[in-house]
Coordinates of C-alpha atoms (C1' of nucleotides) in Angstrom, one line a residue:
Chain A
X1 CA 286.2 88.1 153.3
X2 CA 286.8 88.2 157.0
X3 CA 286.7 91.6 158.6
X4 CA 285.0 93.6 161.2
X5 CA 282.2 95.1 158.6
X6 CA 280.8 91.5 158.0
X7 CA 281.3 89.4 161.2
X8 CA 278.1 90.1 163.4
X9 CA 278.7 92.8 166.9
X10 CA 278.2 91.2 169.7
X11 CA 275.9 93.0 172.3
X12 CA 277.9 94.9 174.9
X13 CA 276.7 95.5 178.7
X14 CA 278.1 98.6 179.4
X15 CA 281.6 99.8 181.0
X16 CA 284.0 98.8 178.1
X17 CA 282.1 99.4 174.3
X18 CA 283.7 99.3 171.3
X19 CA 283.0 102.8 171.3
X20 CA 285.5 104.2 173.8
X21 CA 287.4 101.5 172.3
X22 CA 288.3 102.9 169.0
X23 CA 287.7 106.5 170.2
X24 CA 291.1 106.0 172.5
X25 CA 292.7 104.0 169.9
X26 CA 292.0 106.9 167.5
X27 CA 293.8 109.5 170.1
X28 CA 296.4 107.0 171.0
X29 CA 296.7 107.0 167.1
X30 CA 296.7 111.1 166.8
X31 CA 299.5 111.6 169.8
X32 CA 301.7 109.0 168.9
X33 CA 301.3 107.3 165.8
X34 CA 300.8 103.9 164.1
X35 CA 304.0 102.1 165.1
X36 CA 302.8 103.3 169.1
X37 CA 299.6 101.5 168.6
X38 CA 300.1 98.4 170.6
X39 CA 297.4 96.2 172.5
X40 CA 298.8 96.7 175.7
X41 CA 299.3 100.2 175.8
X42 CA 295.7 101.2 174.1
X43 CA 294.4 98.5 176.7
X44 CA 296.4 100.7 179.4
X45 CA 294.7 103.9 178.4
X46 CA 291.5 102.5 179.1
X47 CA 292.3 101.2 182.4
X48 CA 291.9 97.4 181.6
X49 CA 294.1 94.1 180.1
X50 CA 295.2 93.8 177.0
X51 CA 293.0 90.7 177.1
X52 CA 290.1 92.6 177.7
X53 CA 290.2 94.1 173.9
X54 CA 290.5 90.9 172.6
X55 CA 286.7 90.0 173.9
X56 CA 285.7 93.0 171.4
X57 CA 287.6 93.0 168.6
X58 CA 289.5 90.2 167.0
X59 CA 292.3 91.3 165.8
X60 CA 294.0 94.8 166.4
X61 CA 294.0 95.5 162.4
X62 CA 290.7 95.5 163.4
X63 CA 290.8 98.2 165.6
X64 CA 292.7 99.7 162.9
X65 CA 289.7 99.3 160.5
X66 CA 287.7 100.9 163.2
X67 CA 289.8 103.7 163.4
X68 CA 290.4 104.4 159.4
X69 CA 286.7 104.3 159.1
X70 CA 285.8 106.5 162.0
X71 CA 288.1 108.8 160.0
X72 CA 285.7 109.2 157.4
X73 CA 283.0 110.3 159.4
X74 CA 284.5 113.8 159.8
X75 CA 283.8 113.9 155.9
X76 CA 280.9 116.0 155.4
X77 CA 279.1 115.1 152.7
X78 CA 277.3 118.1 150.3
X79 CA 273.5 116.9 150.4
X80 CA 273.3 113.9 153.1
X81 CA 271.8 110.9 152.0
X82 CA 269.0 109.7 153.7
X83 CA 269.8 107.6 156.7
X84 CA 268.8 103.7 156.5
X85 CA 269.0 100.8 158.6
X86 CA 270.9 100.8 162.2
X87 CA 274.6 100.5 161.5
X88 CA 276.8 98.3 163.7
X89 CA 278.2 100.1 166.9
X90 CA 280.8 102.3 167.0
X91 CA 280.4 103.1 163.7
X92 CA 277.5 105.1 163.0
X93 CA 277.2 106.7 159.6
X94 CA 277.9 110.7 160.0
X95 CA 276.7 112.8 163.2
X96 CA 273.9 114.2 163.0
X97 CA 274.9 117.3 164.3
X98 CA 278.0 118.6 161.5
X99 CA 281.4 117.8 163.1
X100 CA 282.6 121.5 162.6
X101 CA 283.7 121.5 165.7
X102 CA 286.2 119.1 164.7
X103 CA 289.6 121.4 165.1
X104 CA 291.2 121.2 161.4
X105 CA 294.5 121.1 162.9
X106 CA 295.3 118.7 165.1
X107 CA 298.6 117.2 163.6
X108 CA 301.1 116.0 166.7
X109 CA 304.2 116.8 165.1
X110 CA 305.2 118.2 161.8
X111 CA 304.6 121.5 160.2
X112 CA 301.0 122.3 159.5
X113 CA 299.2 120.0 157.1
X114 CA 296.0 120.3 154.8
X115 CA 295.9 123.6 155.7
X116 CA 294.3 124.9 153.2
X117 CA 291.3 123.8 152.2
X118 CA 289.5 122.0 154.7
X119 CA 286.2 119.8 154.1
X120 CA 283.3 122.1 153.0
X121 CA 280.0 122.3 153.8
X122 CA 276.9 122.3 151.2
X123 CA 278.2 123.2 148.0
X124 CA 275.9 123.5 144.4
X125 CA 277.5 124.7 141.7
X126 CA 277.9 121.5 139.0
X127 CA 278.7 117.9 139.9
X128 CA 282.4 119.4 139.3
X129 CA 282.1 121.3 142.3
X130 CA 280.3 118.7 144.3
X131 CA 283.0 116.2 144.1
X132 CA 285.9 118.7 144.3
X133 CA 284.4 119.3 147.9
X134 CA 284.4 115.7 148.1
X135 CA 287.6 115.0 147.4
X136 CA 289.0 118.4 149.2
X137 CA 287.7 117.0 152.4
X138 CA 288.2 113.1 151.8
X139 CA 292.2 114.4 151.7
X140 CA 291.3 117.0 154.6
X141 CA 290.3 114.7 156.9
X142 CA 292.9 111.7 156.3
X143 CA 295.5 114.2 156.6
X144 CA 294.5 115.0 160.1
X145 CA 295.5 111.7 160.8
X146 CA 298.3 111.2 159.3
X147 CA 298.6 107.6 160.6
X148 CA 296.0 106.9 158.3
X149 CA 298.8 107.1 155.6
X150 CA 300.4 104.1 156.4
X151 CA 297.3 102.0 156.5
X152 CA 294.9 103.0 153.4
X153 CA 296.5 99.5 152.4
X154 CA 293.4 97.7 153.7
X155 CA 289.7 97.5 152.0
X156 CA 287.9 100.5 153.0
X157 CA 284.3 98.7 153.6
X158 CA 283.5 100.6 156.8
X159 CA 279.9 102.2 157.1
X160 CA 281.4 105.6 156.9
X161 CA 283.7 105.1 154.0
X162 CA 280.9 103.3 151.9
X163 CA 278.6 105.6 152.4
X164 CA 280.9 108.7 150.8
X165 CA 281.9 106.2 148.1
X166 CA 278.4 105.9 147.6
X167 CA 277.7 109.3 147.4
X168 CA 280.0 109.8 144.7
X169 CA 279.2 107.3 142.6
X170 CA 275.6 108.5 142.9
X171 CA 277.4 112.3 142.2
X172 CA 278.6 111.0 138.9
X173 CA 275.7 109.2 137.5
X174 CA 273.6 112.4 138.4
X175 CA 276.1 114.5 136.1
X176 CA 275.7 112.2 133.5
X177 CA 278.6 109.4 133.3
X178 CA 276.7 106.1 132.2
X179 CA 279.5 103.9 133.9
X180 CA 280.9 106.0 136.9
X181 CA 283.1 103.4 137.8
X182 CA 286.5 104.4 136.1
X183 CA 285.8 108.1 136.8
X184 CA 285.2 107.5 140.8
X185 CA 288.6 104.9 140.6
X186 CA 290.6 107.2 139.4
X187 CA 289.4 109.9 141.8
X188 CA 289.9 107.8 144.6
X189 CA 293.5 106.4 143.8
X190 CA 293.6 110.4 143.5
X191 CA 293.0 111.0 146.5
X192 CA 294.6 108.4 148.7
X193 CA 298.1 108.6 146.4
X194 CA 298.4 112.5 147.0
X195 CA 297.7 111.9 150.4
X196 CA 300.4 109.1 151.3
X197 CA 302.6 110.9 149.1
X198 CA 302.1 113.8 150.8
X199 CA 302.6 112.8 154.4
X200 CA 305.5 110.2 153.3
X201 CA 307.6 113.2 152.3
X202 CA 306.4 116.0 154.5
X203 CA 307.1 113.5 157.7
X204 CA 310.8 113.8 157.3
X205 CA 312.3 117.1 158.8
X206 CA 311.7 119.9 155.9
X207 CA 314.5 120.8 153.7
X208 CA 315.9 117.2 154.0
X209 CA 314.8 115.7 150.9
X210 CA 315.6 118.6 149.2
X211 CA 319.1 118.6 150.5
X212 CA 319.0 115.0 149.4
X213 CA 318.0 115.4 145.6
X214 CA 320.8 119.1 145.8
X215 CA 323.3 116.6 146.5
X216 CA 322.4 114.7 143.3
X217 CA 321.8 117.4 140.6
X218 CA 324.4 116.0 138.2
X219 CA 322.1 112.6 138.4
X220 CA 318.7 114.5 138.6
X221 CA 318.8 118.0 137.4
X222 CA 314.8 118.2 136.4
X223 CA 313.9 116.6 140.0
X224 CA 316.3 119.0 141.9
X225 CA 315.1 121.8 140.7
X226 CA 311.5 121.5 140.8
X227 CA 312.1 120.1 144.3
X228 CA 309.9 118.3 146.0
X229 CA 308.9 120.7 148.9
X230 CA 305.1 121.4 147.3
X231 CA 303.0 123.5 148.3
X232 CA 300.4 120.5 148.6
X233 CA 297.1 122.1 148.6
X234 CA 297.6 124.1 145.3
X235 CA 299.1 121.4 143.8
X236 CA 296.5 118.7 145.1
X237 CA 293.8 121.3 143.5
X238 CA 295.7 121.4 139.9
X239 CA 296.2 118.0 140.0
X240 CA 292.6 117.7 140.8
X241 CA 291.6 119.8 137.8
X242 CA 293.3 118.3 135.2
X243 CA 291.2 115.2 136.5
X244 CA 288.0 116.8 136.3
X245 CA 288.7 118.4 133.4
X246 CA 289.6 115.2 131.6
X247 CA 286.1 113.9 133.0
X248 CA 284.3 116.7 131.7
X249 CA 285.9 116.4 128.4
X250 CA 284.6 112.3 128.2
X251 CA 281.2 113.4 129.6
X252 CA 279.7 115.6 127.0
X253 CA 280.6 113.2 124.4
Chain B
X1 CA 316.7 112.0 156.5
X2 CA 318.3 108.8 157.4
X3 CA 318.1 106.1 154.9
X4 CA 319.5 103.3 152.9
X5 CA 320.0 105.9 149.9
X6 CA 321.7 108.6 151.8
X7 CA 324.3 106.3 154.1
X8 CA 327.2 105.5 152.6
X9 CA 328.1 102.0 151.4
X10 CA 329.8 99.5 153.0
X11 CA 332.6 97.9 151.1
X12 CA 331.8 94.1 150.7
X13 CA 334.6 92.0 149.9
X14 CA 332.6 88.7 149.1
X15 CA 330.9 86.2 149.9
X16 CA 327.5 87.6 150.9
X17 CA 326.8 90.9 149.5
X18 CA 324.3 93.4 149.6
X19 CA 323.4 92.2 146.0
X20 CA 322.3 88.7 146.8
X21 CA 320.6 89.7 150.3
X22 CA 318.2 92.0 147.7
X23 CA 317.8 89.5 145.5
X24 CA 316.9 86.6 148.3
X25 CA 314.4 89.3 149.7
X26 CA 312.7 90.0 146.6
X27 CA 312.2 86.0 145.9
X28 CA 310.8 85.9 149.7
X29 CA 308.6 88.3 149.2
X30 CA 307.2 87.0 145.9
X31 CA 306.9 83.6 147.2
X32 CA 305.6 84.0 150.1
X33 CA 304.2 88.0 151.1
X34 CA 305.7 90.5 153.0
X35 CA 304.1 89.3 156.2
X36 CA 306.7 86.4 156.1
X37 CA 309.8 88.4 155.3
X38 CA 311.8 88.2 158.5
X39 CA 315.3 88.7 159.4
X40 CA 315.4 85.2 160.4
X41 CA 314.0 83.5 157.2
X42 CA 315.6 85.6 155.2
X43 CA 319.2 84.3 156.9
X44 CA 318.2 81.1 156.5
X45 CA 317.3 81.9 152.7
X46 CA 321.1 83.1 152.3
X47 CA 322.7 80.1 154.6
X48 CA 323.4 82.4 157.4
X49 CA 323.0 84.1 160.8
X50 CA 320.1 86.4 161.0
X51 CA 323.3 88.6 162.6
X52 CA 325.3 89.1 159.7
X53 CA 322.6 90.8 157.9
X54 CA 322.7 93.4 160.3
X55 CA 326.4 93.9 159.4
X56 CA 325.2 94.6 155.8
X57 CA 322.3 96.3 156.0
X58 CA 320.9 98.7 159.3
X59 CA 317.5 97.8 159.9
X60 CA 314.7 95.3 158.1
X61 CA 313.4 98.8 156.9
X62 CA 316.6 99.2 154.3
X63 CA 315.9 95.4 153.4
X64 CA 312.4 96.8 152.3
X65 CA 313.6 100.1 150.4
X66 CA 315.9 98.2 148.3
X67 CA 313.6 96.0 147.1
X68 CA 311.0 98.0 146.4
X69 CA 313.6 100.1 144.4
X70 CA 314.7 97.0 142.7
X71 CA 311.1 96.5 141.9
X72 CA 311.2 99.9 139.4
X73 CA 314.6 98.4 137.9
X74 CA 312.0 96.9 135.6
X75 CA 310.7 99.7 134.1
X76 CA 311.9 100.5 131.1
X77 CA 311.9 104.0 129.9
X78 CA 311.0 104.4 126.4
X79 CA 314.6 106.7 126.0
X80 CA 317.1 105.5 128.3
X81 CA 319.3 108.6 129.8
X82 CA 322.9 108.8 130.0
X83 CA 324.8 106.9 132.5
X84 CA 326.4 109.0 134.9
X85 CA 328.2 108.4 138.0
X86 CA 328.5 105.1 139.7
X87 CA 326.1 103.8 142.5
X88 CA 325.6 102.1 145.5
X89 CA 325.9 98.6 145.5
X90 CA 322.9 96.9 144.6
X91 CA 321.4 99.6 142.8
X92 CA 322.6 99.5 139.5
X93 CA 320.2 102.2 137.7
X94 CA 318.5 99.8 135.1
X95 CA 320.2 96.8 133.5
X96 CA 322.2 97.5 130.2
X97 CA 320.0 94.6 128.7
X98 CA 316.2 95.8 128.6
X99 CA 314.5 93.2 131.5
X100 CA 312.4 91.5 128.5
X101 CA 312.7 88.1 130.3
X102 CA 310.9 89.2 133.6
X103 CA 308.3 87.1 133.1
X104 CA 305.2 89.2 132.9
X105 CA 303.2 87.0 135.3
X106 CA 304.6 85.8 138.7
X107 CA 301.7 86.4 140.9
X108 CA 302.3 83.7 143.8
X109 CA 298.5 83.5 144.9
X110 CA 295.6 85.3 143.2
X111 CA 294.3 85.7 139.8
X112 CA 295.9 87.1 137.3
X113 CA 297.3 90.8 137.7
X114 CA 298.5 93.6 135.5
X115 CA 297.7 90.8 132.5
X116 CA 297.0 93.5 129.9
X117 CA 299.9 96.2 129.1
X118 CA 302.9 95.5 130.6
X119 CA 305.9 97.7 130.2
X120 CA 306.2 99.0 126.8
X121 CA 309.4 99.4 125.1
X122 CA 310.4 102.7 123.0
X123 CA 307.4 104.6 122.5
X124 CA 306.8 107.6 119.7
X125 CA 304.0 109.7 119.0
X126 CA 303.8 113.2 121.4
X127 CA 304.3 113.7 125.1
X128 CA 300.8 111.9 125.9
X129 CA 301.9 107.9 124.5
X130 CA 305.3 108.6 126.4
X131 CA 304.0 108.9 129.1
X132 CA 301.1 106.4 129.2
X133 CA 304.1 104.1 128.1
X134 CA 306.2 104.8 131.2
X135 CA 302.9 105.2 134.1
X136 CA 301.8 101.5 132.1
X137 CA 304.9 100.2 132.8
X138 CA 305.2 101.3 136.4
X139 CA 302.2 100.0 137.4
X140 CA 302.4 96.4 135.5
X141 CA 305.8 96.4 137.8
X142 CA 304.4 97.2 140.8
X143 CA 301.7 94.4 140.5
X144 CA 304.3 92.3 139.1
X145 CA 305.1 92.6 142.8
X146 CA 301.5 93.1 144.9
X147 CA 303.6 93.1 148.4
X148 CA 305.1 96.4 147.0
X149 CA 301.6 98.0 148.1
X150 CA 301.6 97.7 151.9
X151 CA 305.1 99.3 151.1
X152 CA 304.3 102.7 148.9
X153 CA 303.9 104.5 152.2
X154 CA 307.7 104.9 152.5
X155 CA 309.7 107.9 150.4
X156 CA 310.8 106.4 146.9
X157 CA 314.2 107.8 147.0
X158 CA 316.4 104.6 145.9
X159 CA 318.3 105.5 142.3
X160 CA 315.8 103.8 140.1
X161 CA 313.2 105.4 141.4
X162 CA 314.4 108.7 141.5
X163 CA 315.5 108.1 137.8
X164 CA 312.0 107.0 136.5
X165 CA 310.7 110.4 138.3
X166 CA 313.2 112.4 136.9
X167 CA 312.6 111.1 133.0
X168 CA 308.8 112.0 134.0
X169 CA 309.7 115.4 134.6
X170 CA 311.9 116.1 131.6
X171 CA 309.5 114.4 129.6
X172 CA 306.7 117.0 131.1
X173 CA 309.3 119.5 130.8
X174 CA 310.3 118.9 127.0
X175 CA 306.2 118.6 126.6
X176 CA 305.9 122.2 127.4
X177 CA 305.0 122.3 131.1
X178 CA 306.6 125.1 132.7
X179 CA 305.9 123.8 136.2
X180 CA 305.6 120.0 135.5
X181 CA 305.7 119.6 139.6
X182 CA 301.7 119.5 139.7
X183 CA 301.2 117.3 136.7
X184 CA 304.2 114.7 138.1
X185 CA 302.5 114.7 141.2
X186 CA 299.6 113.6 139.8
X187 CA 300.7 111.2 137.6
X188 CA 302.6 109.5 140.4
X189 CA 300.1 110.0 142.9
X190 CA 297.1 108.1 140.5
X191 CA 299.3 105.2 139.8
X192 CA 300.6 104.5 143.5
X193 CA 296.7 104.9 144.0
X194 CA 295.8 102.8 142.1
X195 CA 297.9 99.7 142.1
X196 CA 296.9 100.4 146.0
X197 CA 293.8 99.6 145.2
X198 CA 293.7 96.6 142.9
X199 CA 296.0 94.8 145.1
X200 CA 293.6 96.0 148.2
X201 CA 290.9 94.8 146.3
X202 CA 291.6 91.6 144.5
X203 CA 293.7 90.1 147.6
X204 CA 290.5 89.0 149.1
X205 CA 288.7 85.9 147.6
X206 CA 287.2 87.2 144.0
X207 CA 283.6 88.0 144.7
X208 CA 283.5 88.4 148.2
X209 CA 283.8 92.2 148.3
X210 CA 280.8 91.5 145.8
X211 CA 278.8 89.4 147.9
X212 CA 279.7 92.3 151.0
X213 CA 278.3 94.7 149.2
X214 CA 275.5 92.5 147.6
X215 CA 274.3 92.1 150.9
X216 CA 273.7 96.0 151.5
X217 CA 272.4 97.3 148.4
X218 CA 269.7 99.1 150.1
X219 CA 271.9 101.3 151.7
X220 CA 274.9 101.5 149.2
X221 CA 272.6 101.0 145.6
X222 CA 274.8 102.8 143.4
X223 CA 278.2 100.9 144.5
X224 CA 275.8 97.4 144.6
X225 CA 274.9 98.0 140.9
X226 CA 278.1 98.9 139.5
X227 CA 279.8 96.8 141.8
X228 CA 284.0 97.0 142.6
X229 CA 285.2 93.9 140.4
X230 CA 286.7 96.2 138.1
X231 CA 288.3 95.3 134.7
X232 CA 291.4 95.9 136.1
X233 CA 293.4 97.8 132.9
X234 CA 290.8 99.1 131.2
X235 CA 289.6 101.1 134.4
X236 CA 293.5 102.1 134.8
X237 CA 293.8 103.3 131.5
X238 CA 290.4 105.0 131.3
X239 CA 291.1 107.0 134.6
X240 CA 294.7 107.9 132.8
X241 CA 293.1 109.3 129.5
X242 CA 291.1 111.6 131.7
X243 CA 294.4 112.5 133.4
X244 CA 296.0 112.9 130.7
X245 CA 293.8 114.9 128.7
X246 CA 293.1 117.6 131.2
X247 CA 297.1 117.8 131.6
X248 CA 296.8 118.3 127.5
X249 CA 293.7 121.1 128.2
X250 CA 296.2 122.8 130.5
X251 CA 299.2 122.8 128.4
X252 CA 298.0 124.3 125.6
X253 CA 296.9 127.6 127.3
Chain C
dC1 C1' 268.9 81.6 196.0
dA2 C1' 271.1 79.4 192.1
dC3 C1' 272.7 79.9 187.8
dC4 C1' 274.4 81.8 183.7
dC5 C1' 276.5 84.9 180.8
dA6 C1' 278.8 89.1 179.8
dC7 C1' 283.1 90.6 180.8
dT8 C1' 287.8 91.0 182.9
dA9 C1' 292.6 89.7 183.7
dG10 C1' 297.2 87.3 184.9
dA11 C1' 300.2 84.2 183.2
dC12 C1' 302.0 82.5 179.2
dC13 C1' 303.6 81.3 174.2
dA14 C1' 305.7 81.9 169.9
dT15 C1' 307.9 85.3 167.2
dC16 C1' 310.0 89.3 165.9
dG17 C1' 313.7 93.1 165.3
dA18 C1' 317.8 94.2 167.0
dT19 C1' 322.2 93.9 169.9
dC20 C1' 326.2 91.9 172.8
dC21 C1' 330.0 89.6 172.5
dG22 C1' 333.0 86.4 171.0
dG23 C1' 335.0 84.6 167.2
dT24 C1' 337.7 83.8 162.2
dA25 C1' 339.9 84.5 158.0
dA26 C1' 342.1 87.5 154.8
dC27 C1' 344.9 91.3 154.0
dC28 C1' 348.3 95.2 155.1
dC29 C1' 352.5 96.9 156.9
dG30 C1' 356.9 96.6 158.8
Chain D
dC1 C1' 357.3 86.4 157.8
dG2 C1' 354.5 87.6 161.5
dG3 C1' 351.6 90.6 164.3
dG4 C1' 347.7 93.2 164.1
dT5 C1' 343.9 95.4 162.0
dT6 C1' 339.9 95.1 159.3
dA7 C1' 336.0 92.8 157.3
dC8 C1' 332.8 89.6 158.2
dC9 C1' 330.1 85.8 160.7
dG10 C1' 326.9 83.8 164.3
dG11 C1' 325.1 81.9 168.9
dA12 C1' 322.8 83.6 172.7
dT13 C1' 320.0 86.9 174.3
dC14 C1' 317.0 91.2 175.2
dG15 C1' 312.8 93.6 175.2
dA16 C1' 308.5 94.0 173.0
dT17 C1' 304.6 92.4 170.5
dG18 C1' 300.1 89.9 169.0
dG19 C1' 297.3 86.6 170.6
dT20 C1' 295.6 82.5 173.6
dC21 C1' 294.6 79.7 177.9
dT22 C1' 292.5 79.5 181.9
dA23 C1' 290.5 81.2 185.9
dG24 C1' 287.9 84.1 187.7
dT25 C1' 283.8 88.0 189.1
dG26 C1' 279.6 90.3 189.4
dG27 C1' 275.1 91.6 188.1
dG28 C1' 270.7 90.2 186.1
dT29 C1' 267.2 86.5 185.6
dG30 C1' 264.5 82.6 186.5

DNA sequence: CACCCACTAGACCATCGATCCGGTAACCCG
DNA sequence: CGGGTTACCGGATCGATGGTCTAGTGGGTG
């Protein structure tokens, strides 16, 4: 495996860090999307040569990785773990002070999105509860990128990702699941399937694939008259419950 | 919406048709990954100008929707529905001879993939084995395929698509789900997710991501313990009964 | 003061998706 | 039968991209 997580960061002196690097790449990201990304125009932003990036970062998917992770730190998490060793820069595991200042709309062009419920705080209540925060604000927060849809192809092995992944593994042993592997699998492919789903349909103009599937009743009666236009947070939520319901079931066995 | 799906077709009187352009680019991708699909190779593939693609088709993007959509042309459904009107060219919904001879394994590079159930034929016993039947059998396509997952991030609208969603619908709907929208969502969302995944995962060199995360157990125990070198299937079908049995939970209230 | 190393950048390369423009062969209509 | 329209083909080319080569520059250290 060759990516930015395992190659060693090279000391920076200042001006240019991979810090400001990433943190414009991530706005570049926000105000114009994926296919906007380019070298030379995120090296543009930050007043320097394309060339330039190239001494920090490898690649540009790694700047991708960068971003995706950096993502994840808007994720709170329920009970923080404890924090370990020091974590390679620009990616430091979770603020220390709780991002709530992040705005929970900041979507550049659509319709609103994740608007409902957005990543909560501390939450007790049964490991059912926990995760369902989890998850709510694991989809919350990748929804306010909506970029990020188009890129969850790629390992998630950044510091911030891990570290929820973690947590949630750690979640589900607590409650009781001898081998939390399948249950956090199939909460994550949850998670990151509703979301690309989600922005994939909701990023065409509203209405269109509706008028598309109207068009084909005779083929597809069931589809066209369910629709597709969801209303994403209750259904993410149901969807969600029959998952954690299912879990539940297997636990107390 | 502008699309493949909702432009109408272009006549073809011969020679090369939208048919064998599909089929070159599904062998392309196969052989070689959808990095190296280009316009270019793709012409040379078919003994022709990189041009005269552009005569059949609008962008590379439209190259890419039809194959993915040819992709789910081998999924059988275990009760074919009734043909209705004629398609597009080279989208015949779903052979008249079931696809038996797709040979279960052409992975180009990595291990083996989807080597447990592959697409089941017919399929009795309640609402529950249907569907496991149809979700097993899109996901064994899909990784029949692994370039298909840098590609779920674009609508699934092409006619075999749309008719494996809509027999998931009825069969929810026959089932006894008055709003089957939440519980198709779900389904569809955990199996993108999840063939997401294993492709994400197993693409890199077997035991690396192992090794990664061997590295940092102290700060990710849990995840170093169980480790992500999954039993592929099993974990897929696990994750699916808890689906499944919530959606069951659900129904019968 | 000399040197070195972190860091920057202009020019450049191969390649890509897509288009311009000039063809050619089959078919239709008078 | 013959002129023209339509369906189809492709070489050359455009603008843009990711990434490299090579030549610097400036501040800190010995």
């Amino acid at each position: 495996m060759d990516n930015v997580w395992s190659r060693p960061a090279k000391p920076s002196r200042q001006t240019l860090t991979l810090d400001r690097i990433v943190e414009e790449a991530l706005a570049l990201l926000d105000e114009e999307g994926v296919t906007r990304l380019t070298m030379r125009r995120l090296a543009e932003r930050l007043n320097t040569g394309s060339t330039t990036l190239y001494w920090h970062v490898k690649t540009k998917d790694d700047v991708l990785d960068l971003a995706l992770d950096a993502i994840f730190r808007e994720v709170r998490l329920p009970t923080p773990l404890p924090p370990a060793a020091p974590n390679p820069p620009g990616n430091r595991p979770l603020d220390d002070r709780p991002r709530e200042d992040v705005p929970a709309e900041t979507r550049p062009k659509g319709g609103p999105v994740g608007s409902g419920p957005v990543g909560v705080g501390p939450v007790d209540g049964g490991w059912q509860a926990q995760v369902r925060g989890l998850m709510r604000g694991w989809r919350a927060a990748l929804l306010r990128h909506p970029w990020s849809a188009t890129i969850l192809d790629r390992p998630l092995m950044g510091p911030n990702a891990l570290e929820r992944t973690e947590f949630l593994y750690e979640t589900l042993t607590t409650a009781g699941f001898p081998a939390p592997k399948a249950a956090a699998f199939s909460l994550s492919n949850y998670v990151m399937g509703s979301v690309i789903m989600q922005v994939t349909l909701q990023d065409r103009e509203e209405g269109d694939t509706g008028a598309f599937l109207s068009e084909r009743a005779d083929r597809y009666p069931a589809l066209a008259e369910h629709g597709l236009d969801h209303e994403w947070d209750a259904t993410f939520d149901e969807g969600l419950g029959y998952l954690l319901a299912g879990m539940e079931q297997a636990r107390k066995k």
